Coordinates of C-alpha atoms in Angstrom, one line a residue:
M1 CA 29.7 -13.4 -3.9
S2 CA 28.7 -14.8 -7.2
N3 CA 25.9 -14.2 -9.7
D4 CA 24.2 -16.9 -11.8
G5 CA 20.7 -18.1 -12.7
T6 CA 19.9 -18.1 -9.0
G7 CA 20.7 -14.4 -8.4
R8 CA 23.4 -12.8 -6.4
I9 CA 24.9 -15.4 -4.0
T10 CA 26.8 -15.0 -0.7
S11 CA 28.0 -18.1 1.1
C12 CA 30.1 -18.9 4.2
R13 CA 31.1 -22.1 6.0
W14 CA 32.2 -22.5 9.6
E15 CA 33.9 -25.3 11.5
H16 CA 34.2 -25.1 15.2
G17 CA 32.9 -21.5 15.1
K18 CA 35.6 -20.3 12.7
V19 CA 35.2 -19.3 9.1
V20 CA 36.9 -21.8 6.9
E21 CA 35.5 -21.0 3.5
E22 CA 33.6 -18.3 1.7
G23 CA 32.0 -17.9 -1.8
F24 CA 31.7 -21.6 -2.5
P25 CA 29.4 -22.6 -5.4
L26 CA 25.8 -23.9 -5.0
D27 CA 26.7 -27.3 -6.4
E28 CA 28.8 -27.9 -3.3
V29 CA 26.0 -27.1 -0.8
S30 CA 24.5 -30.5 -0.5
E31 CA 27.9 -32.1 0.0
L32 CA 28.9 -29.5 2.7
L33 CA 25.5 -30.0 4.5
D34 CA 26.4 -33.7 5.0
R35 CA 29.8 -33.0 6.4
D36 CA 30.1 -33.4 10.2
G37 CA 31.1 -30.3 12.1
S38 CA 30.3 -28.1 9.2
L39 CA 27.9 -25.1 9.5
I40 CA 27.0 -23.2 6.3
W41 CA 25.0 -20.1 5.3
V42 CA 23.9 -19.4 1.7
D43 CA 22.2 -16.1 0.8
L44 CA 20.2 -15.8 -2.5
C45 CA 19.4 -12.2 -3.4
E46 CA 16.7 -11.7 -6.1
P47 CA 16.9 -15.4 -7.2
D48 CA 15.6 -16.7 -10.4
H49 CA 12.5 -18.9 -9.7
A50 CA 13.7 -21.7 -11.9
G51 CA 17.2 -21.7 -10.3
L52 CA 15.7 -21.7 -6.8
R53 CA 13.5 -24.6 -7.7
A54 CA 16.5 -26.6 -9.0
L55 CA 18.4 -25.9 -5.7
A56 CA 15.3 -26.9 -3.8
A57 CA 15.0 -30.2 -5.6
E58 CA 18.7 -31.0 -4.9
L59 CA 18.3 -30.2 -1.2
G60 CA 14.9 -31.7 -0.7
L61 CA 13.2 -28.4 0.2
D62 CA 9.4 -28.4 0.3
P63 CA 7.9 -27.0 -2.9
H64 CA 5.2 -25.0 -1.0
A65 CA 7.9 -23.3 1.1
V66 CA 9.8 -22.5 -2.2
E67 CA 6.7 -20.9 -3.6
D68 CA 6.2 -18.9 -0.3
A69 CA 9.8 -17.7 -0.5
V70 CA 9.3 -15.9 -3.9
S71 CA 5.6 -15.0 -3.7
A72 CA 4.5 -11.5 -2.6
G73 CA 2.3 -10.7 0.4
E74 CA 3.5 -13.5 2.7
R75 CA 3.0 -12.7 6.4
P76 CA 5.8 -13.4 9.0
K77 CA 5.6 -17.1 9.9
A78 CA 7.6 -20.2 10.9
T79 CA 6.5 -23.5 9.4
R80 CA 7.9 -27.0 10.0
H81 CA 8.4 -29.2 7.0
A82 CA 9.7 -32.8 6.7
K83 CA 13.4 -31.9 6.3
H84 CA 13.6 -28.3 7.3
T85 CA 11.9 -25.3 9.0
F86 CA 10.8 -22.4 6.8
L87 CA 10.9 -18.8 8.2
T88 CA 9.6 -15.6 6.8
V89 CA 10.4 -12.3 8.5
Y90 CA 10.6 -8.6 7.5
A91 CA 13.4 -6.2 8.1
T92 CA 12.3 -2.6 8.5
R93 CA 13.9 0.8 8.1
L94 CA 12.6 4.4 8.2
V95 CA 13.8 6.6 5.4
P96 CA 14.1 10.4 5.9
G97 CA 11.0 12.3 5.0
D98 CA 10.4 15.8 3.8
D99 CA 8.5 17.6 6.6
A100 CA 8.4 20.8 4.5
A101 CA 6.0 18.9 2.2
D102 CA 3.6 18.5 5.1
A103 CA 2.3 22.0 4.4
S104 CA 1.6 21.4 0.8
D105 CA -2.0 21.5 -0.3
G106 CA -1.5 19.2 -3.3
P107 CA -3.2 15.8 -3.4
D108 CA 0.1 14.1 -4.1
A109 CA 2.1 15.8 -1.4
S110 CA 5.1 13.7 -0.5
G111 CA 4.6 14.5 3.2
R112 CA 1.7 12.0 3.2
E113 CA 3.7 9.1 1.9
S114 CA 4.9 6.4 4.3
R115 CA 8.6 6.5 5.1
L116 CA 8.6 2.9 6.3
R117 CA 10.4 0.4 4.1
T118 CA 10.0 -3.4 4.7
S119 CA 12.2 -6.1 3.1
R120 CA 11.3 -9.7 3.3
I121 CA 13.8 -12.4 4.3
S122 CA 12.8 -16.0 3.9
A123 CA 15.0 -18.8 5.4
F124 CA 15.2 -22.5 5.0
V125 CA 16.7 -23.9 8.2
L126 CA 18.4 -27.2 7.8
P127 CA 20.2 -29.4 10.4
R128 CA 23.6 -28.0 9.5
G129 CA 22.9 -24.8 7.7
I130 CA 20.6 -22.0 6.7
I131 CA 19.6 -20.7 3.3
T132 CA 18.2 -17.2 3.1
V133 CA 16.2 -15.8 0.2
R134 CA 15.7 -12.0 -0.3
G135 CA 13.6 -10.3 -2.9
D136 CA 15.7 -7.1 -2.9
S137 CA 19.1 -5.9 -1.7
D138 CA 17.8 -3.3 0.8
V139 CA 18.7 -5.5 3.7
D140 CA 22.4 -5.4 4.7
M141 CA 23.2 -9.0 5.4
S142 CA 26.7 -8.1 6.4
Q143 CA 25.3 -7.0 9.8
V144 CA 24.0 -10.5 10.3
L145 CA 27.3 -12.1 9.2
E146 CA 29.2 -9.8 11.5
R147 CA 27.0 -10.8 14.4
W148 CA 27.6 -14.4 13.7
N149 CA 31.4 -14.0 13.5
D150 CA 31.5 -11.9 16.7
D151 CA 30.7 -15.0 18.8
P152 CA 32.6 -18.1 17.5
D153 CA 31.7 -20.0 20.7
L154 CA 28.0 -19.5 20.1
L155 CA 28.3 -20.8 16.5
Q156 CA 29.7 -24.1 17.9
L157 CA 26.2 -24.7 19.3
G158 CA 24.9 -25.3 15.8
V159 CA 22.3 -23.9 13.4
G160 CA 20.3 -22.6 16.3
A161 CA 22.9 -19.9 16.7
L162 CA 22.5 -18.9 13.0
V163 CA 18.7 -18.6 13.4
H164 CA 19.1 -16.6 16.6
G165 CA 21.5 -14.2 15.0
L166 CA 19.3 -13.6 12.0
L167 CA 16.1 -13.0 14.1
D168 CA 17.9 -10.9 16.6
T169 CA 19.2 -8.6 13.9
V170 CA 15.7 -8.3 12.4
V171 CA 14.2 -7.5 15.8
D172 CA 16.9 -4.9 16.5
G173 CA 15.9 -3.2 13.2
H174 CA 12.3 -3.2 14.4
F175 CA 13.4 -1.4 17.6
E176 CA 15.3 1.2 15.6
S177 CA 12.2 1.9 13.5
I178 CA 10.0 2.1 16.5
Q179 CA 12.4 4.5 18.2
Q180 CA 12.4 6.8 15.2
L181 CA 8.6 6.8 15.1
D182 CA 8.5 7.5 18.9
D183 CA 10.8 10.6 18.3
A184 CA 8.5 11.7 15.4
I185 CA 5.5 11.5 17.8
E186 CA 7.3 13.6 20.4
G187 CA 8.0 16.2 17.7
L188 CA 4.3 16.1 16.7
E189 CA 3.2 16.7 20.3
D190 CA 5.4 19.9 20.3
L191 CA 3.8 21.0 17.0
L192 CA 0.3 20.2 18.3
F193 CA 0.6 22.8 21.1
D194 CA 2.4 25.4 19.0
E195 CA 0.6 28.7 19.5
R196 CA 0.9 29.4 15.7
G197 CA -1.6 26.6 15.2
Q198 CA -0.2 24.7 12.3
V199 CA -3.3 22.6 11.9
H200 CA -2.6 21.3 8.4
A201 CA 0.9 20.1 9.2
V202 CA -0.4 18.3 12.3
Q203 CA -3.1 16.6 10.3
V204 CA -0.7 15.4 7.6
R205 CA 2.0 14.1 10.0
T206 CA -0.6 12.4 12.1
Y207 CA -2.0 10.6 9.1
R208 CA 1.5 9.6 8.0
L209 CA 2.4 8.3 11.4
R210 CA -0.8 6.2 11.7
K211 CA -0.1 4.7 8.2
E212 CA 3.5 3.9 9.2
L213 CA 2.5 2.3 12.5
V214 CA -0.2 0.1 10.8
E215 CA 2.5 -1.1 8.4
L216 CA 5.0 -1.7 11.2
R217 CA 2.4 -3.5 13.3
R218 CA 1.8 -6.0 10.5
V219 CA 5.4 -7.2 10.6
V220 CA 6.2 -6.8 14.3
L221 CA 3.2 -8.5 16.0
P222 CA 3.5 -11.8 14.2
M223 CA 7.1 -12.1 15.3
R224 CA 5.8 -13.5 18.6
D225 CA 4.4 -16.5 16.8
V226 CA 7.6 -16.9 14.7
V227 CA 9.9 -17.1 17.8
N228 CA 7.4 -19.3 19.6
A229 CA 7.4 -21.7 16.6
V230 CA 11.2 -21.8 16.5
L231 CA 11.3 -22.5 20.2
R232 CA 8.8 -25.4 19.8
H233 CA 10.8 -26.9 16.9
R234 CA 14.3 -26.5 18.4
G235 CA 14.7 -30.2 19.0
E236 CA 13.7 -30.9 15.4
L237 CA 16.4 -28.5 14.2
D238 CA 19.0 -30.6 15.9
Q239 CA 19.4 -27.9 18.6
R240 CA 20.1 -29.9 21.8
H241 CA 22.2 -27.3 23.4
T242 CA 20.6 -25.7 26.5
A243 CA 23.1 -22.9 26.3
L244 CA 20.9 -21.4 23.6
D245 CA 17.8 -21.3 25.9
G246 CA 18.8 -18.0 27.5
F247 CA 19.5 -16.4 24.1
Y248 CA 16.1 -17.3 22.8
D249 CA 14.3 -16.3 26.0
D250 CA 16.0 -12.9 25.7
L251 CA 15.0 -12.7 22.0
Y252 CA 11.4 -13.5 22.9
D253 CA 11.4 -10.8 25.5
H254 CA 12.6 -8.3 22.9
V255 CA 9.9 -9.3 20.5
L256 CA 7.2 -8.8 23.2
R257 CA 8.7 -5.3 24.1
A258 CA 8.6 -4.3 20.4
A259 CA 5.0 -5.4 20.0
E260 CA 3.9 -3.6 23.2
W261 CA 5.8 -0.5 22.2
T262 CA 4.2 -0.5 18.8
E263 CA 0.7 -0.8 20.4
S264 CA 1.5 2.1 22.8
L265 CA 2.6 4.3 19.9
R266 CA -0.6 3.5 18.0
D267 CA -2.6 4.6 21.1
M268 CA -0.5 7.8 21.3
V269 CA -1.2 8.7 17.7
T270 CA -4.9 8.1 18.2
T271 CA -4.8 10.4 21.3
I272 CA -2.9 13.1 19.3
F273 CA -5.6 12.9 16.6
E274 CA -8.4 13.3 19.1
T275 CA -6.5 16.1 20.9
N276 CA -6.0 17.9 17.7
L277 CA -9.7 17.9 17.0
S278 CA -10.4 19.1 20.6
L279 CA -7.9 21.9 20.2
Q280 CA -9.5 22.9 16.9
D281 CA -12.9 23.1 18.6
A282 CA -11.4 25.2 21.4
R283 CA -9.8 27.5 18.9
L284 CA -13.0 27.8 17.0
N285 CA -14.9 28.7 20.3
T286 CA -12.3 31.4 21.1
V287 CA -12.6 32.9 17.6
M288 CA -16.4 32.9 17.9
K289 CA -16.3 34.6 21.3
K290 CA -14.0 37.3 19.9
L291 CA -16.1 37.8 16.8
T292 CA -19.3 37.9 18.8
G293 CA -17.8 40.4 21.2
W294 CA -16.8 42.8 18.4
A295 CA -20.1 42.3 16.7
A296 CA -21.9 43.3 19.9
I297 CA -19.7 46.4 20.3
I298 CA -20.3 47.5 16.7
A299 CA -24.0 46.6 16.9
V300 CA -24.8 49.2 19.6
P301 CA -23.8 52.4 17.8
T302 CA -25.2 50.9 14.6
A303 CA -28.6 50.3 16.2
V304 CA -28.7 53.8 17.8
T305 CA -27.8 55.7 14.7
G306 CA -30.1 53.5 12.6
W307 CA -33.1 53.9 15.0
F308 CA -32.8 57.7 15.1
G309 CA -31.9 58.0 11.5
Q310 CA -28.9 60.0 12.4
N311 CA -27.2 61.5 9.4
V312 CA -24.6 64.2 9.6
P313 CA -22.5 65.8 6.8
Y314 CA -19.2 63.9 6.2
P315 CA -16.2 64.8 4.0
G316 CA -17.5 64.9 0.5
F317 CA -21.2 65.1 1.6
G318 CA -23.4 65.9 -1.4
R319 CA -20.5 65.6 -3.9
P320 CA -19.6 62.8 -6.3
W321 CA -16.1 62.2 -4.9
G322 CA -17.6 61.6 -1.4
V323 CA -19.1 58.4 -2.7
V324 CA -15.8 57.2 -3.9
F325 CA -14.1 58.2 -0.7
S326 CA -16.7 56.4 1.5
A327 CA -16.4 53.3 -0.7
A328 CA -12.6 53.4 -0.4
V329 CA -12.9 53.6 3.4
I330 CA -15.3 50.6 3.5
A331 CA -13.0 48.5 1.2
G332 CA -9.9 49.5 3.2
V333 CA -11.4 48.5 6.5
A334 CA -12.8 45.2 5.1
V335 CA -9.3 44.3 3.6
T336 CA -7.6 45.2 6.9
L337 CA -10.0 43.1 8.9
Y338 CA -9.6 40.2 6.5
G339 CA -5.8 40.4 6.8
V340 CA -6.0 40.4 10.7
F341 CA -8.5 37.5 10.8
R342 CA -6.4 35.5 8.2
R343 CA -3.2 36.0 10.2
K344 CA -4.9 34.7 13.3
S345 CA -6.4 31.8 11.4
W346 CA -9.9 32.9 12.2
I347 CA -11.0 32.5 8.6

């Protein structure tokens, strides 16, 4: 790994599926790309724009693709240019959240913040190599390199193997994030039917999950178009090996499964949100029934004594301390009822 005007650089070169060189400088890239039997990978992390443009001019990369590689807000896509194919994908990960903050009433409660982190990976796919560009170091590219090195026979099939390994690692990360969100939804379902009725916690977690799924959907669903475009341009990428067909078909199946799983989780969160509203209505009806029943019971003796004007001597009758005593009884009963109702979440 090196660091110059083009950012942190990691490079590797294979011949016949075996690593023959690592950490070579950028000024040797164009020469190595012209060497028969050579397959290279160069990773630029947080590159300087000017340095990237200089490298692009040397390798003949499309300037529009270079701008897309460093600009913010690009969607996942695969575009064919004159001398290369340009890919943009997003790796995802779910950071641990603080569920205890879900009960906070503050407007900036951390429990409402999305835990999903996305990191963009742009790639210039050339006939004998691939150049990846990352805007941050959150993505562990060592996993991609390890996957490539685990199958030397596959690397002998050319740059298509590098593209497959990169996309397969990204999609596996999508599955991991989706699985974590699925587990979070199951925990939310258990909380939803908790007899203690933690309404606020359910609302906050539901909101957070919907937010995370929307963000995840934006990077997972377009992957179908990315893989489709790669499949269409495989011949242009000098990928004439039919042995890769099965790998790409399996990758496309994984992408479809990830997209369908994301959509199903989105529907589940919507169902939980609606169920929570229904349960709140049911709890409110139960509370109203209980309050109405007690009000009816109390209303009967109140109506009888009020109608007949019934008034009998009570402790402290006709004395000043009796007023204080009766006021204390009223306040004590009111506070007791308030505590009971509050504990039952009736008020």
